[in-house]
Amino acid sequence: MKFLDQAKIFVKSGDGGAGCVSFRREKYIEFGGPNGGDGGKGGSIYFEAVANLNTLIDFRYTQHFKAKKGQNGMGSDKNGSKAPDIVIKVPIGTEIVAEDGETILADMVKPGQVFLAAKGGDGGRGNTTFKSSTNQAPRYAEPGWPGEEKWLWLRLKIIADVGLIGMPNAGKSTFLTAVTKARPKIADYPFTTLHPHLGVAWVDSYEMVLADIPGLIEGAHEGIGLGDRFLKHIERCEVFLHLIDITAEDVAKSYFDIRKELELYDRGLAEKPEVVALNKCDALSEEEAAAKVKQLEQQIGKKVYPISAVAKKGVFDCLLKVNQYIKRERKQEGEEDDSEATRSKSAWSPL
């Protein structure tokens, strides 16, 4: 299924039905009183977050949603029936945004969450309502109230525990394939991944959802290379796994370029926990790989994990470290989880 993370749609709720002007007419009753019923309420437009959707592709082909008008009132004090509501199902993580593109009306982050986007118009009152001691034969009724109509933006931000970030061709898709059953396209050229992919892995019997986004380049926060469209998909992640190609000429530059884009896009992203890994270590000798790892650790002041996603070398240790930030309540703060004893009792496997 093709991935689409943004769509613009038009919604219009139904107008209310008109009230009825009617009078009682029966044999031997010359002047019957008013008996016009009220109009029915127009249909409303709702959004509902559901778990079995992961794209907005359906809204490329269906962009207009219009609810029906309420039924008009009838004689004999019969009220018009309410028009059916329209429920638009969207993926979890979808933002409902006003036409200005900035005002967030709702953030659909929970399964079953419902948002009223356009309320149906109320039905008009029939002439029976206007009967009084001074006006016993009213000859007017209210028209139905109009519904609401508006253009809305739908923006999907995928929900994942771990965001895989890095330069193009850093091996993010290969890593996702190695630890989950996700099968994104993999090739030896930049920008092989053109839209986000999700995968699920198990670490210490806990589920971990990973999001692989397309590679970022300089200026991504300004939309270069569609970077701003991709960065939004990692806003909800708890931790980042920053993958760097160990064969790059300057691994430190690759690291700091990505960190700069995160900070310029949203300072909150730069403050999220991060695990750094040098990927493709099998492409160098052990001495060369160790030297690059040590050099990068000195430059960034963080532990760096040498891994090979293709050979699944070092992937286990890397996932254990990432898992600490997702399941903090299971371990005391500051406790190291890299001992051989811990490793022998732990396990990870793709779902």
mmCIF file of C-alpha atoms in Angstrom, residues 39-345:
data_model
loop_
_atom_site.group_PDB
_atom_site.id
_atom_site.type_symbol
_atom_site.label_atom_id
_atom_site.label_comp_id
_atom_site.label_asym_id
_atom_site.label_seq_id
_atom_site.Cartn_x
_atom_site.Cartn_y
_atom_site.Cartn_z
ATOM 1 C CA GLY A 39 -37.333 19.170 11.454
ATOM 2 C CA GLY A 40 -34.647 16.553 12.061
ATOM 3 C CA LYS A 41 -31.022 17.350 12.833
ATOM 4 C CA GLY A 42 -28.490 17.198 10.012
ATOM 5 C CA GLY A 43 -25.723 14.618 10.042
ATOM 6 C CA SER A 44 -22.429 15.454 11.759
ATOM 7 C CA ILE A 45 -18.865 14.688 10.629
ATOM 8 C CA TYR A 46 -16.642 12.758 13.059
ATOM 9 C CA PHE A 47 -13.063 11.486 12.898
ATOM 10 C CA GLU A 48 -12.102 8.233 14.592
ATOM 11 C CA ALA A 49 -8.577 6.905 15.167
ATOM 12 C CA VAL A 50 -8.228 3.220 14.298
ATOM 13 C CA ALA A 51 -5.282 0.891 14.741
ATOM 14 C CA ASN A 52 -5.419 -0.979 11.434
ATOM 15 C CA LEU A 53 -4.553 2.004 9.226
ATOM 16 C CA ASN A 54 -1.070 3.406 8.576
ATOM 17 C CA THR A 55 -1.511 5.764 5.625
ATOM 18 C CA LEU A 56 -3.762 8.553 4.358
ATOM 19 C CA ILE A 57 -3.770 7.241 0.795
ATOM 20 C CA ASP A 58 -7.576 6.834 0.783
ATOM 21 C CA PHE A 59 -7.985 10.607 0.997
ATOM 22 C CA ARG A 60 -6.189 11.098 -2.302
ATOM 23 C CA TYR A 61 -9.218 9.661 -4.074
ATOM 24 C CA THR A 62 -11.997 10.727 -1.685
ATOM 25 C CA GLN A 63 -11.605 14.344 -0.652
ATOM 26 C CA HIS A 64 -15.181 15.546 -0.080
ATOM 27 C CA PHE A 65 -17.352 14.359 2.779
ATOM 28 C CA LYS A 66 -20.906 15.714 2.955
ATOM 29 C CA ALA A 67 -23.498 14.578 5.456
ATOM 30 C CA LYS A 68 -27.175 14.517 4.542
ATOM 31 C CA LYS A 69 -29.825 17.036 5.499
ATOM 32 C CA GLY A 70 -32.262 16.228 8.305
ATOM 33 C CA GLN A 71 -35.772 15.261 7.310
ATOM 34 C CA ASN A 72 -38.384 18.018 7.272
ATOM 35 C CA GLY A 73 -41.097 18.044 9.914
ATOM 36 C CA MET A 74 -44.535 16.684 9.015
ATOM 37 C CA GLY A 75 -48.136 17.135 10.027
ATOM 38 C CA SER A 76 -49.793 15.272 12.880
ATOM 39 C CA ASP A 77 -46.918 16.390 15.140
ATOM 40 C CA LYS A 78 -44.444 14.106 13.367
ATOM 41 C CA ASN A 79 -40.863 15.236 13.745
ATOM 42 C CA GLY A 80 -38.381 14.654 10.930
ATOM 43 C CA SER A 81 -35.748 11.969 11.454
ATOM 44 C CA LYS A 82 -32.116 12.810 12.136
ATOM 45 C CA ALA A 83 -29.713 12.338 9.234
ATOM 46 C CA PRO A 84 -26.957 9.710 9.704
ATOM 47 C CA ASP A 85 -23.548 10.888 10.860
ATOM 48 C CA ILE A 86 -20.374 10.321 8.835
ATOM 49 C CA VAL A 87 -17.419 8.777 10.672
ATOM 50 C CA ILE A 88 -14.073 9.221 8.901
ATOM 51 C CA LYS A 89 -11.487 6.662 10.021
ATOM 52 C CA VAL A 90 -7.880 7.851 10.230
ATOM 53 C CA PRO A 91 -4.621 6.214 11.396
ATOM 54 C CA ILE A 92 -3.449 6.662 14.960
ATOM 55 C CA GLY A 93 -1.093 9.640 15.066
ATOM 56 C CA THR A 94 -3.115 11.805 12.668
ATOM 57 C CA GLU A 95 -3.373 15.514 13.363
ATOM 58 C CA ILE A 96 -6.539 17.340 12.294
ATOM 59 C CA VAL A 97 -5.388 20.809 11.247
ATOM 60 C CA ALA A 98 -7.399 23.877 10.220
ATOM 61 C CA GLU A 99 -7.213 25.272 6.696
ATOM 62 C CA ASP A 100 -4.523 27.767 7.749
ATOM 63 C CA GLY A 101 -2.177 24.803 8.147
ATOM 64 C CA GLU A 102 -1.136 25.817 11.655
ATOM 65 C CA THR A 103 -4.070 25.498 14.063
ATOM 66 C CA ILE A 104 -4.216 21.927 15.393
ATOM 67 C CA LEU A 105 -7.823 21.016 16.109
ATOM 68 C CA ALA A 106 -7.212 17.467 17.328
ATOM 69 C CA ASP A 107 -4.359 15.012 17.746
ATOM 70 C CA MET A 108 -5.620 11.461 17.287
ATOM 71 C CA VAL A 109 -3.152 9.473 19.362
ATOM 72 C CA LYS A 110 -5.342 6.818 21.024
ATOM 73 C CA PRO A 111 -7.259 3.944 19.411
ATOM 74 C CA GLY A 112 -10.955 4.719 19.376
ATOM 75 C CA GLN A 113 -10.449 8.444 19.940
ATOM 76 C CA VAL A 114 -13.282 10.447 18.353
ATOM 77 C CA PHE A 115 -13.310 14.102 17.289
ATOM 78 C CA LEU A 116 -16.348 16.109 16.155
ATOM 79 C CA ALA A 117 -15.166 18.082 13.125
ATOM 80 C CA ALA A 118 -18.462 19.563 11.896
ATOM 81 C CA LYS A 119 -21.705 19.555 13.855
ATOM 82 C CA GLY A 120 -24.950 18.963 11.999
ATOM 83 C CA GLY A 121 -27.443 21.804 11.873
ATOM 84 C CA ASP A 122 -30.425 21.710 14.246
ATOM 85 C CA GLY A 123 -33.855 21.156 12.800
ATOM 86 C CA GLY A 124 -36.308 24.034 12.606
ATOM 87 C CA ARG A 125 -39.305 24.127 14.947
ATOM 88 C CA GLY A 126 -42.744 23.427 13.575
ATOM 89 C CA ASN A 127 -45.714 25.779 14.051
ATOM 90 C CA THR A 128 -46.954 23.758 17.026
ATOM 91 C CA THR A 129 -44.053 25.221 19.040
ATOM 92 C CA PHE A 130 -45.252 28.767 18.447
ATOM 93 C CA LYS A 131 -48.815 28.222 19.658
ATOM 94 C CA SER A 132 -49.758 30.503 22.542
ATOM 95 C CA SER A 133 -52.798 31.967 24.221
ATOM 96 C CA THR A 134 -52.599 35.018 21.991
ATOM 97 C CA ASN A 135 -51.672 33.194 18.791
ATOM 98 C CA GLN A 136 -53.541 29.923 18.575
ATOM 99 C CA ALA A 137 -53.045 29.429 14.840
ATOM 100 C CA PRO A 138 -49.432 30.347 13.979
ATOM 101 C CA ARG A 139 -48.769 30.082 10.263
ATOM 102 C CA TYR A 140 -45.005 30.029 10.297
ATOM 103 C CA ALA A 141 -42.224 27.598 11.194
ATOM 104 C CA GLU A 142 -38.450 27.797 11.338
ATOM 105 C CA PRO A 143 -36.199 26.674 8.521
ATOM 106 C CA GLY A 144 -33.455 24.233 9.468
ATOM 107 C CA TRP A 145 -30.160 25.614 10.715
ATOM 108 C CA PRO A 146 -27.280 25.291 8.246
ATOM 109 C CA GLY A 147 -24.489 22.831 8.878
ATOM 110 C CA GLU A 148 -20.791 23.642 9.045
ATOM 111 C CA GLU A 149 -18.401 23.395 6.138
ATOM 112 C CA LYS A 150 -14.622 23.700 6.149
ATOM 113 C CA TRP A 151 -11.383 22.545 4.573
ATOM 114 C CA LEU A 152 -9.093 20.517 6.826
ATOM 115 C CA TRP A 153 -5.551 19.214 6.615
ATOM 116 C CA LEU A 154 -4.803 15.676 7.775
ATOM 117 C CA ARG A 155 -1.194 15.131 8.789
ATOM 118 C CA LEU A 156 0.061 11.758 9.885
ATOM 119 C CA LYS A 157 2.888 11.470 12.390
ATOM 120 C CA ILE A 158 3.708 7.836 12.940
ATOM 121 C CA ILE A 159 3.966 6.617 16.530
ATOM 122 C CA ALA A 160 7.061 4.574 17.356
ATOM 123 C CA ASP A 161 9.366 3.953 20.325
ATOM 124 C CA VAL A 162 12.619 4.313 18.391
ATOM 125 C CA GLY A 163 13.430 6.607 15.489
ATOM 126 C CA LEU A 164 16.232 5.538 13.150
ATOM 127 C CA ILE A 165 18.033 8.668 11.981
ATOM 128 C CA GLY A 166 21.100 9.311 9.897
ATOM 129 C CA MET A 167 22.452 10.387 6.546
ATOM 130 C CA PRO A 168 21.221 8.754 3.334
ATOM 131 C CA ASN A 169 22.673 5.268 2.813
ATOM 132 C CA ALA A 170 23.713 4.916 6.456
ATOM 133 C CA GLY A 171 22.093 1.473 6.612
ATOM 134 C CA LYS A 172 18.881 2.339 8.463
ATOM 135 C CA SER A 173 16.676 0.139 6.280
ATOM 136 C CA THR A 174 19.156 -2.718 6.552
ATOM 137 C CA PHE A 175 19.096 -2.387 10.330
ATOM 138 C CA LEU A 176 15.292 -2.421 10.378
ATOM 139 C CA THR A 177 15.288 -5.543 8.209
ATOM 140 C CA ALA A 178 17.840 -7.225 10.486
ATOM 141 C CA VAL A 179 15.875 -6.769 13.725
ATOM 142 C CA THR A 180 12.255 -6.858 12.514
ATOM 143 C CA LYS A 181 10.157 -8.470 9.808
ATOM 144 C CA ALA A 182 9.752 -5.173 7.969
ATOM 145 C CA ARG A 183 11.057 -5.328 4.409
ATOM 146 C CA PRO A 184 11.821 -1.836 3.104
ATOM 147 C CA LYS A 185 13.637 -1.414 -0.191
ATOM 148 C CA ILE A 186 17.419 -1.717 0.189
ATOM 149 C CA ALA A 187 19.996 -0.615 -2.380
ATOM 150 C CA ASP A 188 23.512 0.834 -2.500
ATOM 151 C CA TYR A 189 22.477 4.385 -3.438
ATOM 152 C CA PRO A 190 21.204 7.333 -1.370
ATOM 153 C CA PHE A 191 17.481 7.966 -0.816
ATOM 154 C CA THR A 192 16.479 4.362 -1.417
ATOM 155 C CA THR A 193 13.887 4.876 1.307
ATOM 156 C CA LEU A 194 11.328 7.435 0.159
ATOM 157 C CA HIS A 195 8.789 7.146 2.962
ATOM 158 C CA PRO A 196 8.818 5.927 6.591
ATOM 159 C CA HIS A 197 8.659 2.239 7.499
ATOM 160 C CA LEU A 198 7.698 0.639 10.811
ATOM 161 C CA GLY A 199 8.964 -2.596 12.316
ATOM 162 C CA VAL A 200 8.518 -4.402 15.624
ATOM 163 C CA ALA A 201 11.282 -6.156 17.557
ATOM 164 C CA TRP A 202 11.285 -7.867 20.942
ATOM 165 C CA VAL A 203 13.943 -7.024 23.535
ATOM 166 C CA ASP A 204 13.933 -8.642 26.973
ATOM 167 C CA SER A 205 10.397 -9.835 26.220
ATOM 168 C CA TYR A 206 9.283 -6.249 25.633
ATOM 169 C CA GLU A 207 7.935 -4.958 22.347
ATOM 170 C CA MET A 208 9.857 -2.188 20.592
ATOM 171 C CA VAL A 209 8.471 -0.312 17.582
ATOM 172 C CA LEU A 210 11.126 1.175 15.275
ATOM 173 C CA ALA A 211 10.570 3.816 12.598
ATOM 174 C CA ASP A 212 12.914 4.076 9.628
ATOM 175 C CA ILE A 213 12.681 7.497 7.993
ATOM 176 C CA PRO A 214 14.398 8.569 4.762
ATOM 177 C CA GLY A 215 17.923 9.920 5.128
ATOM 178 C CA LEU A 216 18.394 13.547 6.155
ATOM 179 C CA ILE A 217 20.658 16.047 4.445
ATOM 180 C CA GLU A 218 21.827 19.558 5.210
ATOM 181 C CA GLY A 219 18.868 21.937 5.153
ATOM 182 C CA ALA A 220 16.351 19.192 5.961
ATOM 183 C CA HIS A 221 14.660 21.395 8.585
ATOM 184 C CA GLU A 222 13.812 23.869 5.800
ATOM 185 C CA GLY A 223 12.307 21.188 3.585
ATOM 186 C CA ILE A 224 15.352 20.405 1.445
ATOM 187 C CA GLY A 225 15.050 16.803 0.351
ATOM 188 C CA LEU A 226 11.565 16.848 1.935
ATOM 189 C CA GLY A 227 13.363 16.735 5.268
ATOM 190 C CA ASP A 228 10.664 18.592 7.183
ATOM 191 C CA ARG A 229 8.099 16.046 5.977
ATOM 192 C CA PHE A 230 10.289 13.241 7.326
ATOM 193 C CA LEU A 231 11.368 14.835 10.608
ATOM 194 C CA LYS A 232 7.782 15.112 11.835
ATOM 195 C CA HIS A 233 7.565 11.315 11.907
ATOM 196 C CA ILE A 234 10.098 11.050 14.724
ATOM 197 C CA GLU A 235 8.584 13.738 16.950
ATOM 198 C CA ARG A 236 6.725 11.123 19.012
ATOM 199 C CA CYS A 237 9.683 8.730 19.446
ATOM 200 C CA GLU A 238 11.129 8.211 22.907
ATOM 201 C CA VAL A 239 14.697 7.635 21.762
ATOM 202 C CA PHE A 240 16.754 7.952 18.580
ATOM 203 C CA LEU A 241 19.133 5.379 17.192
ATOM 204 C CA HIS A 242 21.620 7.455 15.214
ATOM 205 C CA LEU A 243 23.291 5.335 12.546
ATOM 206 C CA ILE A 244 26.471 6.576 10.864
ATOM 207 C CA ASP A 245 28.269 4.973 7.941
ATOM 208 C CA ILE A 246 31.700 4.040 9.282
ATOM 209 C CA THR A 247 33.135 4.242 5.752
ATOM 210 C CA ALA A 248 32.265 7.956 5.544
ATOM 211 C CA GLU A 249 35.259 10.257 5.138
ATOM 212 C CA ASP A 250 34.353 12.247 8.269
ATOM 213 C CA VAL A 251 32.022 10.363 10.643
ATOM 214 C CA ALA A 252 31.996 13.247 13.133
ATOM 215 C CA LYS A 253 30.701 15.645 10.480
ATOM 216 C CA SER A 254 27.952 13.196 9.589
ATOM 217 C CA TYR A 255 26.948 13.067 13.249
ATOM 218 C CA PHE A 256 26.957 16.808 13.874
ATOM 219 C CA ASP A 257 25.143 17.600 10.618
ATOM 220 C CA ILE A 258 22.195 15.459 11.680
ATOM 221 C CA ARG A 259 22.207 16.876 15.213
ATOM 222 C CA LYS A 260 22.139 20.379 13.770
ATOM 223 C CA GLU A 261 19.100 19.589 11.622
ATOM 224 C CA LEU A 262 17.254 18.147 14.625
ATOM 225 C CA GLU A 263 17.910 21.253 16.685
ATOM 226 C CA LEU A 264 16.947 23.659 13.924
ATOM 227 C CA TYR A 265 13.713 21.780 13.219
ATOM 228 C CA ASP A 266 12.634 21.451 16.851
ATOM 229 C CA ARG A 267 14.854 21.889 19.874
ATOM 230 C CA GLY A 268 12.802 19.239 21.651
ATOM 231 C CA LEU A 269 14.071 16.631 19.182
ATOM 232 C CA ALA A 270 17.695 17.434 19.969
ATOM 233 C CA GLU A 271 17.004 16.883 23.676
ATOM 234 C CA LYS A 272 15.633 13.362 23.269
ATOM 235 C CA PRO A 273 17.806 10.403 24.342
ATOM 236 C CA GLU A 274 20.104 9.108 21.637
ATOM 237 C CA VAL A 275 22.160 5.977 21.033
ATOM 238 C CA VAL A 276 24.950 6.312 18.461
ATOM 239 C CA ALA A 277 26.147 3.431 16.298
ATOM 240 C CA LEU A 278 28.755 3.205 13.555
ATOM 241 C CA ASN A 279 27.284 0.880 10.955
ATOM 242 C CA LYS A 280 29.013 -1.236 8.281
ATOM 243 C CA CYS A 281 31.973 -1.992 10.566
ATOM 244 C CA ASP A 282 32.532 -5.212 8.631
ATOM 245 C CA ALA A 283 33.742 -3.077 5.721
ATOM 246 C CA LEU A 284 36.905 -2.144 7.669
ATOM 247 C CA SER A 285 39.480 -4.094 9.574
ATOM 248 C CA GLU A 286 38.973 -4.435 13.321
ATOM 249 C CA GLU A 287 41.812 -1.996 13.986
ATOM 250 C CA GLU A 288 40.445 0.635 11.610
ATOM 251 C CA ALA A 289 36.912 0.275 12.992
ATOM 252 C CA ALA A 290 38.111 0.520 16.585
ATOM 253 C CA ALA A 291 40.106 3.645 15.764
ATOM 254 C CA LYS A 292 37.096 5.366 14.215
ATOM 255 C CA VAL A 293 34.884 4.396 17.156
ATOM 256 C CA LYS A 294 37.385 5.800 19.644
ATOM 257 C CA GLN A 295 37.834 8.979 17.643
ATOM 258 C CA LEU A 296 34.091 9.609 17.406
ATOM 259 C CA GLU A 297 33.581 8.908 21.119
ATOM 260 C CA GLN A 298 36.174 11.551 21.961
ATOM 261 C CA GLN A 299 34.549 14.110 19.657
ATOM 262 C CA ILE A 300 30.945 13.671 20.770
ATOM 263 C CA GLY A 301 31.483 12.595 24.388
ATOM 264 C CA LYS A 302 29.177 9.577 24.094
ATOM 265 C CA LYS A 303 29.582 5.814 23.873
ATOM 266 C CA VAL A 304 29.548 4.628 20.266
ATOM 267 C CA TYR A 305 28.475 1.105 19.274
ATOM 268 C CA PRO A 306 30.241 -0.513 16.303
ATOM 269 C CA ILE A 307 27.710 -2.634 14.429
ATOM 270 C CA SER A 308 27.097 -4.386 11.140
ATOM 271 C CA ALA A 309 23.414 -4.603 10.300
ATOM 272 C CA VAL A 310 24.113 -6.978 7.403
ATOM 273 C CA ALA A 311 26.064 -9.435 9.559
ATOM 274 C CA LYS A 312 23.958 -8.624 12.668
ATOM 275 C CA LYS A 313 27.182 -7.914 14.507
ATOM 276 C CA GLY A 314 26.811 -5.722 17.607
ATOM 277 C CA VAL A 315 23.093 -5.259 16.928
ATOM 278 C CA PHE A 316 22.180 -7.088 20.139
ATOM 279 C CA ASP A 317 24.148 -4.734 22.405
ATOM 280 C CA CYS A 318 22.806 -1.716 20.572
ATOM 281 C CA LEU A 319 19.172 -2.772 21.057
ATOM 282 C CA LEU A 320 19.709 -3.450 24.744
ATOM 283 C CA LYS A 321 20.988 0.091 25.224
ATOM 284 C CA VAL A 322 18.099 1.575 23.268
ATOM 285 C CA ASN A 323 15.654 -0.438 25.336
ATOM 286 C CA GLN A 324 16.846 1.231 28.543
ATOM 287 C CA TYR A 325 15.265 4.494 27.450
ATOM 288 C CA ILE A 326 11.943 2.878 26.591
ATOM 289 C CA LYS A 327 11.531 0.794 29.735
ATOM 290 C CA ARG A 328 13.178 2.987 32.347
ATOM 291 C CA GLU A 329 10.881 1.771 35.113
ATOM 292 C CA ARG A 330 12.418 -1.679 34.869
ATOM 293 C CA LYS A 331 15.911 -0.475 35.750
ATOM 294 C CA GLN A 332 17.331 2.023 38.184
ATOM 295 C CA GLU A 333 18.675 5.212 36.719
ATOM 296 C CA GLY A 334 22.350 4.957 35.938
ATOM 297 C CA GLU A 335 22.447 1.173 36.083
ATOM 298 C CA GLU A 336 24.638 -0.282 33.374
ATOM 299 C CA ASP A 337 23.067 -3.002 31.283
ATOM 300 C CA ASP A 338 26.051 -4.105 29.238
ATOM 301 C CA SER A 339 27.460 -6.884 31.426
ATOM 302 C CA GLU A 340 27.953 -10.389 30.036
ATOM 303 C CA ALA A 341 25.596 -11.769 32.671
ATOM 304 C CA THR A 342 22.786 -9.526 31.502
ATOM 305 C CA ARG A 343 23.476 -10.397 27.896
ATOM 306 C CA SER A 344 23.321 -14.103 28.588
ATOM 307 C CA LYS A 345 19.846 -13.773 30.129
#
